[in-house]
Amino acid sequence: MKPMFALVDCNNFYVSCERVFDPLLMNRPVVVLSNNDGCVISRSQEAKDLGLVLGVPAFRCERILKEHNGIMLSSNYTLYGDMSQRVMSTLARFTPEIEVYSIDESFLSLTGIQGSLLSYGREIKKTVYQWTGMPVSVGIAPTKALAKIANKIAKKEGTGVTVLDTDDQIHECLASFPISDVWGIGGQYAEFLLARGINTALKFARQKDEWIQAHLTIVGLRLAHELRGESCIELDLIPSPKKGICNSKSFSRPVETREELMQSISEYATTAACKLRRQKSAASVITVYLATNQFKDEPQYAQSATVKLTVPTNFTPEIIKAASAIMCSIFRPGYRYKKTGIILSGIVPNDCRQIDLFADQQALIKHDRLSAVIDQVNGQYRRNSLKFASSGISPGWQMKRKLLSHAYTTRWDELKIVKA
């Protein structure tokens, strides 16, 4: 049976999440800002039409948005994560085989679907919008790479759904599709191919296998076969646990004291440990780093250090203790620090940890129980309902989000009020 894949991608995801709960944002230029309200990371179509590009600093958008009745918003990651789960749950009703590729897009297996694929794609789009309020684009094709291309065409042409299921359709599409926009072709590979006159997806797909593998490795060869209509990249139905977990943020203001740096690394360690437990893993290597603002004309300093634990762990106090010790060793007074972070590696499954012969087994059991209670309370109520005192009560270095919208779906006191 011929394989068939669909790529469903939410349009302007962050902005669309905000519009679901605030109709006043409709038909207005809207941009969502990065951490500390730094630069643009999501734009509505109206903002794109004004020439606002991703990565532009927020202060450069203020005037043009004010002139066109636009608005800027801080990133509301809690809302976006919850809306993503709603979209993915809706998509799972259309097929048992689904790969959540990112927060705003998923691959679906449509192999064996009877009837018109175009109609099926339109039904997916209609249902997601009706059930979640999120506009999506759907690309359907015999391979994942072609489904990516079909999705981009659906967005560009404004049709919402594009199907590439015949050789003629695929040939015509690839003949005009830029090689730099092909899934898996990064900037350096794009420059390499363009320098050799390979400027479309079709020209790339027609190259000899030996040449492609020699210059773009086996990954590039698989991509070429995908563009020819041969499915080589299967759905990743069970995502693999992360091999490394990093938690890092820039401060809302320069930090100069050891105490505030210790608070920040404690909070980041808490979040990283929670991510470990969520994927049922433990880490044996902890790295901490800190740095000043390299863009400021002031004394600069950056440093990192790593420790290896005897026994892998996901117990928050142990990770905080190790991370704090590292922070003490690399901290130097007299600098204005902009950023710090923690990286967990040496990750192994929780049930495959090599336990120390002299470890207190009862203590390990108590650690797991305590962690489970903390995660349950924070998951049931709100994040940081229970937190460690070492993270501080209300630290002033935390991320700046002056334009933050409400947590419409996760906090009782911020639910949307409907008056009839």
XYZ file of C-alpha atoms in Angstrom:
420
model
C 0.000 0.000 0.000
C 1.397 3.395 -0.997
C 2.461 5.442 2.044
C 0.839 8.824 2.526
C 1.757 11.480 5.069
C 0.222 14.744 6.198
C 2.043 17.620 7.835
C -0.290 19.813 9.880
C 1.252 23.137 10.886
C -0.385 25.888 12.945
C -0.308 29.284 11.250
C 1.567 32.012 13.168
C 1.257 29.777 16.226
C 2.013 32.125 19.130
C -0.115 34.926 17.694
C -2.953 32.511 16.903
C -2.948 31.257 20.516
C -3.388 34.826 21.744
C -6.185 35.538 19.264
C -8.244 32.558 20.396
C -8.923 34.319 23.708
C -8.758 37.965 22.637
C -10.929 38.791 19.599
C -9.653 42.389 19.712
C -6.399 41.108 18.221
C -8.096 39.930 15.026
C -7.208 41.792 11.814
C -4.540 43.819 13.641
C -0.750 43.663 13.360
C 0.383 41.533 16.314
C 3.890 40.451 17.292
C 5.015 38.178 20.127
C 8.362 38.937 21.746
C 11.162 36.697 22.968
C 12.412 36.330 26.546
C 12.753 39.657 28.357
C 10.664 41.255 25.575
C 13.760 41.384 23.416
C 12.868 40.733 19.783
C 10.071 39.469 17.536
C 9.612 35.678 17.398
C 6.083 35.448 15.948
C 4.039 37.737 13.686
C 0.522 37.920 12.397
C 0.040 38.197 8.633
C -0.816 41.879 9.089
C 2.552 42.426 10.811
C 4.331 40.589 7.998
C 2.630 42.859 5.472
C 4.112 45.854 7.311
C 7.590 44.464 6.709
C 8.302 43.369 10.274
C 10.759 40.459 10.238
C 11.666 37.822 12.796
C 14.464 38.833 15.122
C 13.930 42.580 14.860
C 14.355 44.304 18.272
C 11.130 45.290 20.000
C 11.997 48.994 20.200
C 12.206 49.168 16.409
C 8.627 47.915 16.075
C 6.965 50.340 18.447
C 6.489 53.252 16.068
C 5.182 51.292 13.088
C 2.833 49.218 15.263
C 1.457 52.353 16.906
C 0.808 53.933 13.500
C -1.167 50.871 12.345
C -3.045 50.060 15.583
C -0.768 47.099 16.238
C 0.200 45.464 19.504
C 3.178 43.709 21.082
C 2.840 40.826 23.552
C 5.260 38.981 25.813
C 5.726 35.239 25.326
C 3.117 33.248 27.247
C 4.688 29.785 27.103
C 2.199 28.238 29.526
C -0.675 29.160 27.231
C 1.161 28.051 24.098
C 2.046 24.668 25.577
C -1.539 23.994 26.609
C -2.927 25.038 23.217
C -0.386 22.785 21.516
C -1.649 19.806 23.522
C -5.227 20.610 22.489
C -4.282 20.720 18.813
C -2.305 17.467 18.986
C -5.138 15.706 20.839
C -7.530 16.784 18.106
C -5.213 15.554 15.347
C -4.855 12.167 17.067
C -8.543 11.530 16.357
C -7.805 11.339 12.640
C -5.114 8.657 12.811
C -3.499 6.437 15.456
C -0.065 7.157 13.970
C 1.070 10.679 14.744
C 4.496 12.232 15.297
C 4.529 15.482 17.259
C 7.369 17.172 15.413
C 7.367 20.496 17.293
C 5.096 22.635 19.437
C 3.070 23.706 16.392
C 3.356 20.909 13.819
C 2.806 17.166 13.511
C 3.191 14.445 10.917
C 0.206 12.116 10.450
C 0.105 8.801 8.630
C -2.806 8.761 6.169
C -1.832 5.448 4.580
C -4.953 3.477 3.733
C -7.359 6.425 3.959
C -10.177 5.875 1.475
C -11.700 8.596 -0.638
C -10.412 12.062 -1.473
C -7.278 13.090 0.405
C -8.065 16.731 -0.344
C -11.434 16.381 1.384
C -9.818 14.597 4.299
C -7.255 17.364 4.655
C -10.003 19.969 4.611
C -11.855 18.053 7.311
C -8.720 18.058 9.475
C -8.309 21.803 9.019
C -11.978 22.493 9.731
C -12.108 20.293 12.838
C -8.951 21.720 14.413
C -10.251 25.257 13.953
C -13.712 24.384 15.247
C -12.453 22.542 18.340
C -9.463 24.717 19.274
C -9.787 27.992 17.362
C -6.355 27.443 15.785
C -5.894 27.957 12.011
C -3.694 25.304 10.410
C -2.254 24.428 7.014
C -2.172 20.845 5.759
C 0.278 19.331 3.281
C -0.295 15.761 2.064
C 2.207 13.699 0.046
C 3.787 10.216 -0.253
C 6.822 11.182 1.891
C 7.519 13.413 4.877
C 9.816 15.709 2.873
C 7.194 16.176 0.172
C 4.521 16.743 2.834
C 6.687 19.584 4.189
C 6.832 21.138 0.730
C 3.081 20.666 0.227
C 2.451 22.417 3.542
C 4.572 25.416 2.531
C 2.688 25.664 -0.754
C -0.641 25.532 1.115
C 0.473 28.482 3.246
C 1.938 30.469 0.371
C -1.042 30.060 -1.923
C -3.572 30.518 0.868
C -5.480 27.342 0.038
C -4.941 25.822 3.486
C -4.623 22.301 2.053
C -2.323 20.998 -0.698
C -2.070 17.405 -1.925
C 0.835 16.061 -3.977
C -0.090 12.504 -4.900
C 0.804 12.145 -8.587
C 4.154 12.181 -10.376
C 3.116 15.156 -12.508
C 2.108 17.217 -9.454
C 5.358 16.406 -7.660
C 7.488 17.178 -10.739
C 5.783 20.523 -11.335
C 6.090 21.495 -7.683
C 9.767 20.563 -7.288
C 10.717 22.350 -10.512
C 9.913 25.731 -8.964
C 10.607 25.044 -5.283
C 13.808 26.771 -4.029
C 16.475 24.402 -2.744
C 17.078 26.667 0.268
C 13.494 26.052 1.448
C 13.736 22.257 1.344
C 13.403 20.526 4.723
C 16.843 19.391 5.899
C 18.873 21.716 3.650
C 20.671 24.110 5.967
C 22.383 27.369 5.089
C 25.815 25.900 4.303
C 24.408 23.093 2.158
C 22.167 25.590 0.340
C 25.196 27.772 -0.498
C 27.130 24.702 -1.651
C 24.322 23.579 -3.973
C 23.553 27.059 -5.316
C 27.219 27.544 -6.195
C 26.905 24.471 -8.428
C 23.724 25.626 -10.136
C 21.410 23.382 -8.112
C 18.784 25.955 -7.204
C 15.584 23.887 -7.140
C 14.406 20.777 -5.354
C 13.987 18.997 -8.696
C 17.606 19.589 -9.749
C 18.781 18.261 -6.391
C 16.593 15.145 -6.621
C 18.020 14.386 -10.085
C 21.646 14.294 -8.932
C 23.417 10.935 -8.810
C 23.242 9.052 -5.524
C 27.018 8.721 -5.269
C 27.533 12.482 -5.626
C 24.826 13.332 -3.075
C 26.155 10.905 -0.459
C 29.723 12.116 -0.985
C 28.809 15.758 -0.373
C 25.654 15.659 1.798
C 26.185 12.325 3.621
C 23.592 9.571 3.943
C 21.101 12.049 5.381
C 21.149 14.054 2.162
C 20.745 10.867 0.142
C 17.633 9.911 2.110
C 16.250 13.386 1.482
C 16.842 13.023 -2.266
C 14.955 9.721 -2.303
C 12.134 11.340 -0.353
C 11.880 14.089 -2.983
C 11.673 11.372 -5.650
C 8.621 9.977 -3.871
C 10.346 7.093 -2.055
C 9.514 7.083 1.659
C 12.741 6.743 3.676
C 11.978 8.662 6.869
C 9.509 6.852 9.107
C 7.237 8.444 11.660
C 8.813 8.777 15.089
C 5.797 7.553 17.059
C 7.666 7.281 20.377
C 10.043 10.233 20.815
C 13.425 9.232 22.207
C 14.392 10.658 25.602
C 16.600 13.719 25.399
C 20.324 13.036 25.717
C 20.924 16.487 27.146
C 18.746 18.967 29.014
C 19.597 22.661 29.140
C 17.815 25.358 31.092
C 19.064 28.898 30.660
C 17.636 32.408 30.494
C 18.927 35.941 30.279
C 18.306 38.130 33.302
C 15.881 41.027 33.146
C 18.677 43.226 34.493
C 22.418 42.814 35.156
C 23.175 40.626 38.190
C 26.263 41.337 40.254
C 25.857 39.432 43.535
C 26.673 35.817 44.308
C 23.353 35.432 46.154
C 21.232 36.266 43.110
C 23.283 34.010 40.863
C 22.800 31.176 43.351
C 19.048 31.786 43.318
C 18.917 31.701 39.538
C 20.920 28.495 39.189
C 18.744 26.892 41.868
C 15.602 27.704 39.902
C 17.085 26.504 36.621
C 18.263 23.289 38.295
C 14.735 22.733 39.628
C 13.238 23.029 36.153
C 15.884 20.774 34.602
C 15.344 18.098 37.263
C 11.600 18.175 36.594
C 12.254 17.602 32.882
C 14.441 14.634 33.788
C 11.695 13.031 35.865
C 9.128 13.704 33.164
C 11.044 11.473 30.758
C 11.876 8.982 33.536
C 15.607 9.616 33.344
C 18.524 10.536 35.575
C 21.686 12.528 34.868
C 25.272 11.925 35.955
C 26.968 15.027 34.511
C 26.152 18.624 35.488
C 27.546 21.703 33.764
C 26.986 25.290 34.901
C 28.005 28.406 33.011
C 27.647 32.158 33.399
C 28.484 35.136 31.212
C 28.360 38.904 31.052
C 26.714 40.848 28.211
C 29.164 40.744 25.313
C 27.351 43.594 23.585
C 28.039 46.046 26.402
C 31.162 48.175 26.626
C 32.143 46.943 30.082
C 34.428 44.287 31.644
C 33.688 40.840 30.208
C 33.830 37.416 31.818
C 32.461 34.006 30.874
C 33.168 30.664 32.471
C 31.790 27.158 32.855
C 32.604 24.036 34.848
C 31.438 20.421 34.956
C 31.143 17.748 37.632
C 30.399 14.038 37.294
C 28.184 12.456 39.916
C 28.927 9.054 41.358
C 25.309 7.971 40.932
C 22.951 9.407 38.281
C 20.091 11.350 39.879
C 16.935 13.316 39.158
C 16.428 14.419 42.768
C 16.168 18.203 42.762
C 18.075 18.931 46.021
C 21.064 16.886 44.838
C 21.167 18.694 41.502
C 20.791 22.076 43.211
C 23.615 21.230 45.623
C 25.996 20.225 42.836
C 25.046 23.172 40.615
C 25.470 25.632 43.486
C 28.936 24.296 44.242
C 29.915 24.773 40.612
C 28.519 28.308 40.627
C 30.600 29.180 43.682
C 33.742 27.932 41.953
C 33.299 29.971 38.751
C 31.800 33.170 40.175
C 34.011 36.237 40.121
C 32.978 39.501 41.797
C 33.112 42.834 40.001
C 31.189 41.824 36.867
C 27.643 42.506 35.655
C 26.288 39.111 34.630
C 23.668 38.783 31.901
C 23.064 35.045 31.724
C 23.594 31.750 33.483
C 22.433 28.227 32.833
C 22.665 24.536 33.643
C 23.190 21.565 31.326
C 22.418 17.981 32.374
C 24.052 15.170 30.411
C 25.152 11.601 30.927
C 21.433 10.811 30.917
C 20.284 7.222 31.475
C 16.857 5.615 32.012
C 15.758 5.887 35.620
C 15.382 2.114 35.991
C 18.881 1.473 34.598
C 20.864 3.599 37.046
C 24.009 2.037 38.446
C 23.460 2.446 42.199
C 26.348 2.931 44.613
C 27.015 -0.210 46.675
C 26.940 1.849 49.865
C 23.923 3.977 48.941
C 21.023 4.202 51.377
C 18.226 2.404 49.521
C 15.522 3.748 51.814
C 16.725 7.308 51.215
C 16.478 6.785 47.452
C 12.898 5.587 47.831
C 12.053 8.645 49.946
C 13.621 10.920 47.329
C 11.445 9.428 44.596
C 8.309 9.789 46.708
C 9.069 13.393 47.609
C 9.750 14.278 43.979
C 6.489 12.636 42.909
C 4.508 14.681 45.438
C 6.130 17.949 44.359
C 5.509 17.232 40.667
C 1.900 16.249 41.356
C 1.132 19.426 43.326
C 2.812 21.712 40.800
C 1.074 19.938 37.937
C -2.363 20.009 39.546
C -2.332 23.600 40.732
C 0.251 25.886 39.168
C 3.959 25.926 38.476
C 6.060 26.652 41.563
C 3.198 26.134 43.983
C 5.880 24.206 45.841
C 9.427 25.454 45.360
C 12.784 25.312 47.083
C 13.741 28.271 49.267
C 17.137 28.480 47.582
C 15.368 29.862 44.481
C 14.259 32.973 46.360
C 10.777 34.320 47.043
C 10.292 36.984 44.373
C 13.695 37.633 42.788
C 14.109 40.739 40.675
C 16.343 39.030 38.104
C 13.540 36.894 36.680
C 12.534 37.216 33.052
C 10.852 40.498 32.139
C 7.388 40.064 30.617
C 5.590 43.389 30.926
C 3.141 42.629 28.102
C 2.096 39.158 29.270
C -1.453 38.017 28.538
C -3.503 35.911 30.948
C -3.064 32.169 31.505
C -6.535 31.628 30.091
C -6.499 27.830 30.287
C -4.404 26.998 33.351
C -5.332 29.437 36.148
C -8.764 29.734 37.719
C -8.327 33.427 38.470
C -7.442 34.201 34.836
C -10.182 32.300 33.028
C -11.931 34.242 30.284
C -15.169 35.865 31.462
C -18.105 35.629 29.066
C -21.059 37.942 29.597
C -24.426 37.233 27.995
